[in-house]
């Protein structure tokens, strides 16, 4: 019979023989076990599968906040850290060291990588970023670590990443690992590389392992900044090209010397209100520059050429939209060329240079009223990562002549975005001042024109726009030389007239009325009476109408695609 000691001072006594064998176990009560601290559990979410680099305090707190607040749109699935001892105190698994970034991203289907290591050396960060991008993930950096560790919640530092409420939908992970085959081992050239879209595109292309990455821009300061960011130093000035896409001779020299295989064309004039005042410059850069690049690309054997366009090219009424639509037609007219030409249409990109959020943040900091064009104005929005991913996916799927468009859900009302952004910035709801639509602006944009058909692609969230009347655009290239000549003469009225002839639906300029008898008899300005406007007396011209409308220099018009 089993015996149990009573106390150390007394001998053991046998249990009663009549006691059932199961009773001793019934009388023994297990000691209470310490309960583990409850941790936030992953919630069902449509957010991006996210890998956190760094399992220290910052990474641990970040994971906690992301699990508690699914609105951030990032769903953590694990950590990477070079210190294996940190695996025991995390709420998510430690999946390896930083050297395993690429393999973990591929194996775990990771869509976003967030680096959360205070003081991570720049070179090490570039290695992690390149490895994550090479496997098809977007890489982001958690700022303000010191300040974050002094608060209970660090999720606020991801304010710039909490875009789901702003864009009105879940952020889409666009680029796939298959896109790497288009880039890896090839010579890639990016025009407009120093801009916000071009820079992000260069970062993702760099992670895909091109044999050479050529950065072309006319702004040497932006090029130098991007070069330091990508390489850590100005290691190879041969990969940095200062050039203007209007200069045909210079383009021929660059392409002849560098022999790129893939070209991403991001260089453009893109500020809508400003181009309304300078239409000739819009034609010179957005149409002539694109045409020259396409001709040189074919001449030097470029394999793929992807143009970055805008949703304002669908049934355009602005100079920006019209010039970008003509650039698209230039791509479509070469659908059977040996070089594969295609275009992508962007919505308004949050986080790009000069975008709505930049201006809005400045106005919120200053405390001045926020200027909005119209209470019912809406726009399609996308993140800068989505924009760059769309370009890379287009380069993979293009067969020739397509215009690719990301499914951006429903358009977002600008007024709602302003209020949501102020709330995320922990700012008081600002006073709103409505300024009215300016020339060339629409109350709402469309992704496809009335003459286009939408067809699916290999990517479930990307569509292709094809013209229902290909003959209707086939004549457009024949009218381009006259348009270029008018722009070269800086004849704004003739430029608008020719755009209206090339693009049905584009508003033609108001004809100038003949001079009145009074104007002929009195050539000089009158000093009495209401006014003597001269030739424009019967009706204001577009220019005088624009001048009469007060302009708001800091108005957040979301025209940066």
mmCIF file of C-alpha atoms in Angstrom, residues 18 27 38 50 60 75 109 114 144 150 220 266 306 331 349 374 382 455 468 470 481 496 508 523 545:
data_model
loop_
_atom_site.group_PDB
_atom_site.id
_atom_site.type_symbol
_atom_site.label_atom_id
_atom_site.label_comp_id
_atom_site.label_asym_id
_atom_site.label_seq_id
_atom_site.Cartn_x
_atom_site.Cartn_y
_atom_site.Cartn_z
ATOM 1 C CA UNK A 18 -11.083 0.085 3.123
ATOM 2 C CA UNK A 27 -8.254 14.186 -1.834
ATOM 3 C CA UNK A 38 -2.730 37.392 -21.390
ATOM 4 C CA UNK A 50 3.722 41.792 -41.719
ATOM 5 C CA UNK A 60 7.342 43.955 -29.037
ATOM 6 C CA UNK A 75 -1.125 41.882 -39.355
ATOM 7 C CA UNK A 109 4.017 34.978 -47.811
ATOM 8 C CA UNK A 114 8.613 46.867 -40.701
ATOM 9 C CA UNK A 144 10.910 58.004 -33.376
ATOM 10 C CA UNK A 150 8.614 56.536 -23.389
ATOM 11 C CA UNK A 220 21.109 66.701 -59.466
ATOM 12 C CA UNK A 266 8.212 58.622 -64.325
ATOM 13 C CA UNK A 306 6.420 51.405 -68.899
ATOM 14 C CA UNK A 331 2.322 53.788 -76.030
ATOM 15 C CA UNK A 349 -0.661 58.988 -54.239
ATOM 16 C CA UNK A 374 -15.728 71.663 -52.948
ATOM 17 C CA UNK A 382 -3.403 54.839 -53.408
ATOM 18 C CA UNK A 455 -10.710 43.634 -68.962
ATOM 19 C CA UNK A 468 -13.209 50.340 -77.899
ATOM 20 C CA UNK A 470 -8.744 51.744 -81.873
ATOM 21 C CA UNK A 481 4.041 67.434 -85.151
ATOM 22 C CA UNK A 496 -5.325 74.129 -76.643
ATOM 23 C CA UNK A 508 -11.450 74.146 -76.913
ATOM 24 C CA UNK A 523 -6.439 102.452 -77.994
ATOM 25 C CA UNK A 545 -11.573 84.297 -65.743
#
